[in-house]
Structure formats: structure tokens, C-alpha cells
PDB file of C-alpha atoms in Angstrom:
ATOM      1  CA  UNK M   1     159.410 105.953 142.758  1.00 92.00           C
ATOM      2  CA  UNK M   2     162.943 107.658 143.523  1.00 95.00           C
ATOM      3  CA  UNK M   3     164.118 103.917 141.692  1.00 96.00           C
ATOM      4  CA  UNK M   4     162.299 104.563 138.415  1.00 95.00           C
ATOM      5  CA  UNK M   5     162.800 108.037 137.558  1.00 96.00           C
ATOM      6  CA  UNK M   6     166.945 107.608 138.598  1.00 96.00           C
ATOM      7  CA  UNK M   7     166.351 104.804 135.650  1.00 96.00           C
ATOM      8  CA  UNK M   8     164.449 106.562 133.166  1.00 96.00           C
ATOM      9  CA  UNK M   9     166.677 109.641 133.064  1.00 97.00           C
ATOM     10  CA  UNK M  10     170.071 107.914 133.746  1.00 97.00           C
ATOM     11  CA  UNK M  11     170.762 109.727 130.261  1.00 97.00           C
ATOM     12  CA  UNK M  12     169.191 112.700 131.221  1.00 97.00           C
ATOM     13  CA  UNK M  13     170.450 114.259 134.577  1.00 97.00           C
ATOM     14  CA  UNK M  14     168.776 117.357 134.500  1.00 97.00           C
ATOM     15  CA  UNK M  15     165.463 116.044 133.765  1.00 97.00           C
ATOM     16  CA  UNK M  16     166.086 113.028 136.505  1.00 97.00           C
ATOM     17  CA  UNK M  17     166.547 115.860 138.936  1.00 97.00           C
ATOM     18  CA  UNK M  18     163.652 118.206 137.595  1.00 98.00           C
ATOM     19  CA  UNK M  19     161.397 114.971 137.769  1.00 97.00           C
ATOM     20  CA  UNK M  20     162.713 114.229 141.524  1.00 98.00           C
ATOM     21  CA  UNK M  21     162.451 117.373 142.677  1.00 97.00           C
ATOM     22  CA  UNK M  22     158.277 117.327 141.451  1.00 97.00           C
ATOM     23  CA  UNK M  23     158.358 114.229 143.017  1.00 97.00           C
ATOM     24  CA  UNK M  24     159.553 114.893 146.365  1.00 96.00           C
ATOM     25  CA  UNK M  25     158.385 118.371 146.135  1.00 96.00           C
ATOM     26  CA  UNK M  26     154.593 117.450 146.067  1.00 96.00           C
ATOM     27  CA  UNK M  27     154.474 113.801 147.826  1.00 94.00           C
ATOM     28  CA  UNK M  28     155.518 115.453 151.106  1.00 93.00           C
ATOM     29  CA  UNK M  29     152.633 118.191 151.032  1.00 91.00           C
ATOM     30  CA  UNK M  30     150.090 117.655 153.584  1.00 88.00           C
ATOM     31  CA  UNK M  31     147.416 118.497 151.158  1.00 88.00           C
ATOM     32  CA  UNK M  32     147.063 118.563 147.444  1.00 89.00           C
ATOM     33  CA  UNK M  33     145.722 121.800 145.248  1.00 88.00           C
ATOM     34  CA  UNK M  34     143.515 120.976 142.708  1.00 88.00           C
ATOM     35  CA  UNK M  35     145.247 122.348 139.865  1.00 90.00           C
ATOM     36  CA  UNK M  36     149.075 123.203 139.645  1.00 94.00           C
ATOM     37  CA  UNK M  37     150.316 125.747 136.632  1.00 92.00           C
ATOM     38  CA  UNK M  38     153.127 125.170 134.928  1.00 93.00           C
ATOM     39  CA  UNK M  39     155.109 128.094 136.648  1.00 94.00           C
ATOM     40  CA  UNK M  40     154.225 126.701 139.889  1.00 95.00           C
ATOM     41  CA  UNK M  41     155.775 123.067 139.064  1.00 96.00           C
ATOM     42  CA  UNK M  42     158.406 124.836 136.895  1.00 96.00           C
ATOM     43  CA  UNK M  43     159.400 126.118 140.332  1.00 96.00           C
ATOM     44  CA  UNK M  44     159.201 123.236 142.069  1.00 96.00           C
ATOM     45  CA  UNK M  45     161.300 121.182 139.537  1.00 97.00           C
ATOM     46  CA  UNK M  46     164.045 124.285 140.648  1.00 95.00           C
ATOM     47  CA  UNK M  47     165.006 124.180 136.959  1.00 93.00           C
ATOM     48  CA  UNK M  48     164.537 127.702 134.073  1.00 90.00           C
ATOM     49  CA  UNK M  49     164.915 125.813 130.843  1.00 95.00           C
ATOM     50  CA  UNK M  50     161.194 125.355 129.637  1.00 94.00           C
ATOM     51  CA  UNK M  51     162.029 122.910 127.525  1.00 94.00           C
ATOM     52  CA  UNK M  52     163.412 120.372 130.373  1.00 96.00           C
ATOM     53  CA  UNK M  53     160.498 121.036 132.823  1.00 96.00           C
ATOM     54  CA  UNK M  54     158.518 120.013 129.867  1.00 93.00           C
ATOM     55  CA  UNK M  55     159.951 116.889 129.405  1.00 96.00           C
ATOM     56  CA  UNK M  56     160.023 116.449 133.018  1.00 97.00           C
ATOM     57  CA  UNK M  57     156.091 117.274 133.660  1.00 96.00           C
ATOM     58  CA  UNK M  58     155.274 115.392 130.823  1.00 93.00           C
ATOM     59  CA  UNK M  59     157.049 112.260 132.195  1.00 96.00           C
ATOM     60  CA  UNK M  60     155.161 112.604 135.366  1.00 97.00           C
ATOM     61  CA  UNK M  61     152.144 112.732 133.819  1.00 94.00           C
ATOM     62  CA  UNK M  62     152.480 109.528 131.839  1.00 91.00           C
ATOM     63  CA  UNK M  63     150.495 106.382 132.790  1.00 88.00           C
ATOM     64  CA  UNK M  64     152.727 104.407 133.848  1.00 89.00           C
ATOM     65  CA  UNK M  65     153.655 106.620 136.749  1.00 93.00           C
ATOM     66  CA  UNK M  66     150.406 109.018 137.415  1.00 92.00           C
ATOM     67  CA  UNK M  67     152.124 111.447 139.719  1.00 96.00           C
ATOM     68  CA  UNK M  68     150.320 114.478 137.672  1.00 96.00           C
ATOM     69  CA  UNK M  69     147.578 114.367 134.923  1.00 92.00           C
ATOM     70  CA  UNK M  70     147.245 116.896 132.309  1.00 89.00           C
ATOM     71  CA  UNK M  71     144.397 118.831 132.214  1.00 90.00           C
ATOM     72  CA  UNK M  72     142.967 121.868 130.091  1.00 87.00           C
ATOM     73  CA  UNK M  73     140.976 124.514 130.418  1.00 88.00           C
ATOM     74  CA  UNK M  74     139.204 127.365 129.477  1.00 86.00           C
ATOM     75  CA  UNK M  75     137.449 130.850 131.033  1.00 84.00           C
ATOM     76  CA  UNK M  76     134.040 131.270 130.448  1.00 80.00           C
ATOM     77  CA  UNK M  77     131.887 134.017 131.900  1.00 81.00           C
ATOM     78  CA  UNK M  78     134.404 134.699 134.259  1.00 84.00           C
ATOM     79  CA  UNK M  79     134.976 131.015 135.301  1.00 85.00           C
ATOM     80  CA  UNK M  80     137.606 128.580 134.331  1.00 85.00           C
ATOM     81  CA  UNK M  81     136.274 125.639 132.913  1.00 84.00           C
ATOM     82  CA  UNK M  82     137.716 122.388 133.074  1.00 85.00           C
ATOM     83  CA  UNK M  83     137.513 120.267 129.410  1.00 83.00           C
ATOM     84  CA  UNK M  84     136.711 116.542 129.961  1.00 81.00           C
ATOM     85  CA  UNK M  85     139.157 114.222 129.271  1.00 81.00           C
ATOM     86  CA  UNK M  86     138.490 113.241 125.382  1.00 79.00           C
ATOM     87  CA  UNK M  87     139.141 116.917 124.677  1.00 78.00           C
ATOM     88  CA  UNK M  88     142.636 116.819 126.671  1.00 78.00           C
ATOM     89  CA  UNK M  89     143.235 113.629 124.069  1.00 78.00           C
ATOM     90  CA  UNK M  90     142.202 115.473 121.190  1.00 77.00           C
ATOM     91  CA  UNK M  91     144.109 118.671 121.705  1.00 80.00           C
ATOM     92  CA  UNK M  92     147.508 116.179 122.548  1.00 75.00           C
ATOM     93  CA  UNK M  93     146.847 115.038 118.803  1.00 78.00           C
ATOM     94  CA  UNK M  94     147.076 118.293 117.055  1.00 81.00           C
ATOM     95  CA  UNK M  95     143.307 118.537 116.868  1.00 83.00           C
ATOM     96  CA  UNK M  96     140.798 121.552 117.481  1.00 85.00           C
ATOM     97  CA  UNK M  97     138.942 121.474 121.080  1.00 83.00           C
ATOM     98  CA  UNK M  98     135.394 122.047 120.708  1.00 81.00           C
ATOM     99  CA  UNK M  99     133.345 124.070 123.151  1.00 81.00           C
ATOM    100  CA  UNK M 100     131.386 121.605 125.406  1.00 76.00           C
ATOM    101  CA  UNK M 101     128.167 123.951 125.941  1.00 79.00           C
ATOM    102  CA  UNK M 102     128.287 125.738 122.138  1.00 83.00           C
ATOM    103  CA  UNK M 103     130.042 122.887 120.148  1.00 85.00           C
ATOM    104  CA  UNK M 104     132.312 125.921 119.052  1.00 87.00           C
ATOM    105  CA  UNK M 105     135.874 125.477 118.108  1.00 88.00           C
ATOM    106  CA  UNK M 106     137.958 127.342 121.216  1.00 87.00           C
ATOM    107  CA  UNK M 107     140.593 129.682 120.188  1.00 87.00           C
ATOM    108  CA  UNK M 108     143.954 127.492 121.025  1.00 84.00           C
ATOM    109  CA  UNK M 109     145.240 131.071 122.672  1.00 86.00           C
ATOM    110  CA  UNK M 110     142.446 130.432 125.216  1.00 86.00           C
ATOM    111  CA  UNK M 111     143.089 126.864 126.219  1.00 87.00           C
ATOM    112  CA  UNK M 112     144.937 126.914 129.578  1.00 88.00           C
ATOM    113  CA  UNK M 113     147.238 123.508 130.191  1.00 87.00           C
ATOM    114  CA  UNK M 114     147.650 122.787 133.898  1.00 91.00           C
ATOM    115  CA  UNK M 115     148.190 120.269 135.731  1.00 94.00           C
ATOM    116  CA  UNK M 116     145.893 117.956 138.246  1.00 92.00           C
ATOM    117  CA  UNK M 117     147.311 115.797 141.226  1.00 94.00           C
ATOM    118  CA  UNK M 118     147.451 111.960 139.592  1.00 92.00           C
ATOM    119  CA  UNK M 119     146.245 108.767 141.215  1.00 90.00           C
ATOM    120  CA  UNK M 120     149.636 108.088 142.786  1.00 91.00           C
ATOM    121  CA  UNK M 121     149.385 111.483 144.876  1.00 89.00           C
ATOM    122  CA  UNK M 122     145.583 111.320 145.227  1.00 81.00           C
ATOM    123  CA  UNK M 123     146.474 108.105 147.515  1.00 68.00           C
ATOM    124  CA  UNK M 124     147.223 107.913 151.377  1.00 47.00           C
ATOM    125  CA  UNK M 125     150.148 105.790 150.693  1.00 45.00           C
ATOM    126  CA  UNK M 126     152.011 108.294 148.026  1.00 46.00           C
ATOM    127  CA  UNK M 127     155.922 106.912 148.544  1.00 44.00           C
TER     128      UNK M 127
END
């Protein structure tokens, strides 16, 4: 994996080492949380400039690696809410995310982005 992001972000050091340090950073937990913020990773990627960790969590959340998966969600009676994954497509588009229970349009100021452990760290084998 350490192969393919050097390649990627040749160009870009920063983001190769933003992107590494994710990597590394969550591949050697023992466990997995089931939702990571984008503070949480922002500290992990040890980097300050939004922008970058954008670019980097965005890159790790892309299919061809699945490190991380983008997810979305919303509070609810006190709850937070995960929106299924045709929502999550939608909202990447520009377009409104409807309420799943009320068929509602949801405020985008109430949509929370975070991010969900991908297939490649879901496995045993995650190097």
C-alpha cells in the first residue's frame, strides 16, 4: 500500500505523507472505531492545512484503495443517523439529501461527513 500512495503523490509530498501517515496510523490499531471525524484523521494525517487532509482523506476513500469510506449523517431525536449509501452519492453530486423516514429535504448545515473503516482495514490481512 506504502508502494501506491509513494506513486500517486510523487507530485504531492505533503499529501503522500498525510495519506501515509492515515495509512500507517490506522492499519496498526488493534481494533477499528466505527466512525472516524475528520478532526480525528486530520490528526492522524499530523498535517493543519484542511485543504491537504482533504485531498488526502478523499484519496483514501477512493475505490481503488478502500482504506476509508465516506459516510454521512444526521441527528435525529437525539441520535445520529447514518444515510444509506445512494444518499452519500447524491450529496457528492451537488444534490439535496432527502430524509429517509419523512422524505424531507435535510438542511446541508445538519449533514455530518465522517468517515467509516473501508474493506481494506475491515480485513485480517490489512498490510
Amino acid at each position: 500500500m506504502d508502494r501506491v500512495i509513494q506513486d500517486d503523490w510523487a507530485a504531492e509530498p505533503s499529501v503522500m505523507q498525510a495519506c501515509l501517515h492515515v495509512w500507517h496510523a490506522l492499519s496498526n490499531r488493534a481494533y477499528q472505531l466505527d466512525h472516524y471525524s475528520f478532526a480525528e484523521l486530520a490528526k492522524l494525517a499530523d498535517a493543519t492545512d484542511e485543504s491537504l487532509v482533504s485531498k488526502a482523506l478523499l484519496y483514501l476513500a477512493n475505490p481503488k484503495l478502500r482504506v476509508l469510506k465516506i459516510c454521512l449523517m444526521f441527528e435525529f431525536d437525539g441520535q445520529l443517523i447514518q444515510l444509506p449509501d445512494e444518499e452519500v452519492a447524491q450529496y457528492s453530486k451537488g444534490e439535496v439529501v432527502i430524509h429517509p423516514q419523512f422524505g424531507e429535504p435535510i438542511p446541508e448545515s445538519e449533514i455530518l461527513m465522517c468517515f467509516t473503516p473501508g474493506l481494506r482495514l475491515q480485513s485480517k490481512d490489512v498490510a
